[in-house]
């Protein structure tokens, strides 16, 4: 009989899902909230890669006990660093472009809906911000 292979499966849990939207390319945006009322958006691309897209941890919630610093504005993080981190919001590398930095620093109060235009622009309805 064959040998059993041990597989290291990384568990990534969705928190409280608030809204879902697909872009024209088939990527899925997920608006979420955690137990500390932190609101954020993650993106799952068509290859299954999950990345943090928008939303910043609120200052009172920056008590992550993981070995990697997740509180900087644009940290260098990857899935190896965050394997056992229960407070991580992302699952893969972030980028250094200006749009990503702006979206990852957005502080949402209460996301109520998300929508994607035919051109691929993501719109986020946040009840706590009067923009």
Coordinates of C-alpha atoms in Angstrom, one line a residue:
X1 CA 0.0 0.0 0.0
X2 CA 1.1 3.6 -0.6
X3 CA 2.5 5.9 1.9
X4 CA 0.3 8.7 3.2
X5 CA 1.6 12.2 2.5
X6 CA 1.4 14.8 5.1
X7 CA 0.0 18.0 3.6
X8 CA 0.4 21.4 5.2
X9 CA -2.9 23.1 4.6
X10 CA -3.1 26.7 5.5
X11 CA -6.5 27.6 7.1
X12 CA -7.9 30.9 6.1
X13 CA -11.2 31.8 7.6
X14 CA -13.6 34.4 6.5
X15 CA -14.9 36.5 9.3
X16 CA -18.4 38.0 9.2
X17 CA -19.1 38.4 5.5
X18 CA -21.0 41.6 4.8
X19 CA -21.1 41.7 1.0
X20 CA -19.8 40.0 -2.2
X21 CA -19.1 41.4 -5.7
X22 CA -17.5 40.0 -8.8
X23 CA -15.5 42.2 -11.2
X24 CA -15.6 41.7 -15.0
X25 CA -12.5 39.4 -14.8
X26 CA -14.1 37.0 -12.4
X27 CA -12.3 38.1 -9.3
X28 CA -14.4 38.1 -6.1
X29 CA -14.4 41.0 -3.6
X30 CA -15.5 40.1 -0.1
X31 CA -16.4 42.8 2.5
X32 CA -15.9 41.5 6.0
X33 CA -15.9 42.5 9.7
X34 CA -14.3 40.9 12.6
X35 CA -15.3 40.6 16.2
X36 CA -13.7 44.0 17.0
X37 CA -15.7 45.9 14.4
X38 CA -12.8 46.2 12.0
X39 CA -14.1 46.4 8.4
X40 CA -12.0 45.4 5.4
X41 CA -12.2 44.0 1.9
X42 CA -10.3 41.0 0.5
X43 CA -9.9 39.9 -3.1
X44 CA -9.9 36.4 -4.3
X45 CA -8.6 36.2 -7.8
X46 CA -9.5 33.6 -10.4
X47 CA -6.4 31.5 -9.4
X48 CA -7.7 31.4 -5.8
X49 CA -5.0 33.8 -4.4
X50 CA -6.5 35.8 -1.5
X51 CA -5.1 39.3 -0.9
X52 CA -6.1 42.2 1.4
X53 CA -7.6 44.9 -0.8
X54 CA -8.9 47.7 1.4
X55 CA -9.4 48.6 5.0
X56 CA -7.1 49.4 7.9
X57 CA -7.0 48.0 11.5
X58 CA -8.4 50.5 14.0
X59 CA -5.7 51.7 16.4
X60 CA -7.4 50.0 19.4
X61 CA -7.2 46.6 17.6
X62 CA -3.5 46.5 16.9
X63 CA -2.7 43.9 19.5
X64 CA -1.5 41.1 17.2
X65 CA 0.6 38.6 19.1
X66 CA 2.1 37.1 15.9
X67 CA 5.8 37.1 15.3
X68 CA 5.5 39.5 12.3
X69 CA 4.6 43.2 12.6
X70 CA 1.3 43.7 10.8
X71 CA 0.7 47.3 11.9
X72 CA 2.9 49.2 9.5
X73 CA 1.3 51.1 6.6
X74 CA 2.7 48.8 3.9
X75 CA 4.3 45.8 5.6
X76 CA 6.3 43.2 3.7
X77 CA 4.4 40.1 4.5
X78 CA 3.9 36.7 2.9
X79 CA 2.1 33.5 3.5
X80 CA 5.1 31.9 5.2
X81 CA 5.2 34.7 7.8
X82 CA 1.5 34.5 8.6
X83 CA 0.8 30.7 8.7
X84 CA -0.2 30.6 12.3
X85 CA -1.3 34.2 12.8
X86 CA -5.0 34.4 13.8
X87 CA -5.1 38.2 13.5
X88 CA -3.7 38.5 10.0
X89 CA -6.0 40.1 7.4
X90 CA -4.2 39.0 4.3
X91 CA -3.0 35.7 2.9
X92 CA -0.4 36.8 0.4
X93 CA 2.0 39.5 -0.5
X94 CA 1.0 43.2 -0.8
X95 CA 2.2 45.5 -3.4
X96 CA 3.9 48.9 -3.1
X97 CA 1.9 51.0 -5.6
X98 CA 0.1 54.2 -4.4
X99 CA -3.4 52.8 -5.0
X100 CA -2.8 49.8 -2.8
X101 CA -1.3 52.0 -0.1
X102 CA -4.3 54.4 -0.1
X103 CA -6.9 51.6 -0.1
X104 CA -5.1 49.6 2.6
X105 CA -5.1 52.8 4.8
X106 CA -8.9 53.4 4.5
X107 CA -10.7 53.2 7.8
X108 CA -14.2 52.0 7.4
X109 CA -16.9 52.5 10.0
X110 CA -19.6 50.1 8.8
X111 CA -19.5 48.6 5.3
X112 CA -23.1 48.0 4.1
X113 CA -22.6 47.1 0.4
X114 CA -20.0 46.7 -2.4
X115 CA -20.4 46.9 -6.1
X116 CA -18.1 46.7 -9.1
X117 CA -18.7 48.8 -12.3
X118 CA -18.4 47.3 -15.8
X119 CA -15.0 49.0 -15.9
X120 CA -13.8 47.2 -12.9
X121 CA -14.0 50.0 -10.3
X122 CA -15.0 48.8 -6.8
X123 CA -17.5 51.0 -4.9
X124 CA -17.8 50.6 -1.2
X125 CA -20.9 51.9 0.7
X126 CA -19.7 52.7 4.2
X127 CA -22.5 53.9 6.5
X128 CA -20.2 55.6 9.0
X129 CA -18.4 57.9 6.5
X130 CA -20.1 60.8 4.9
X131 CA -18.3 61.1 1.6

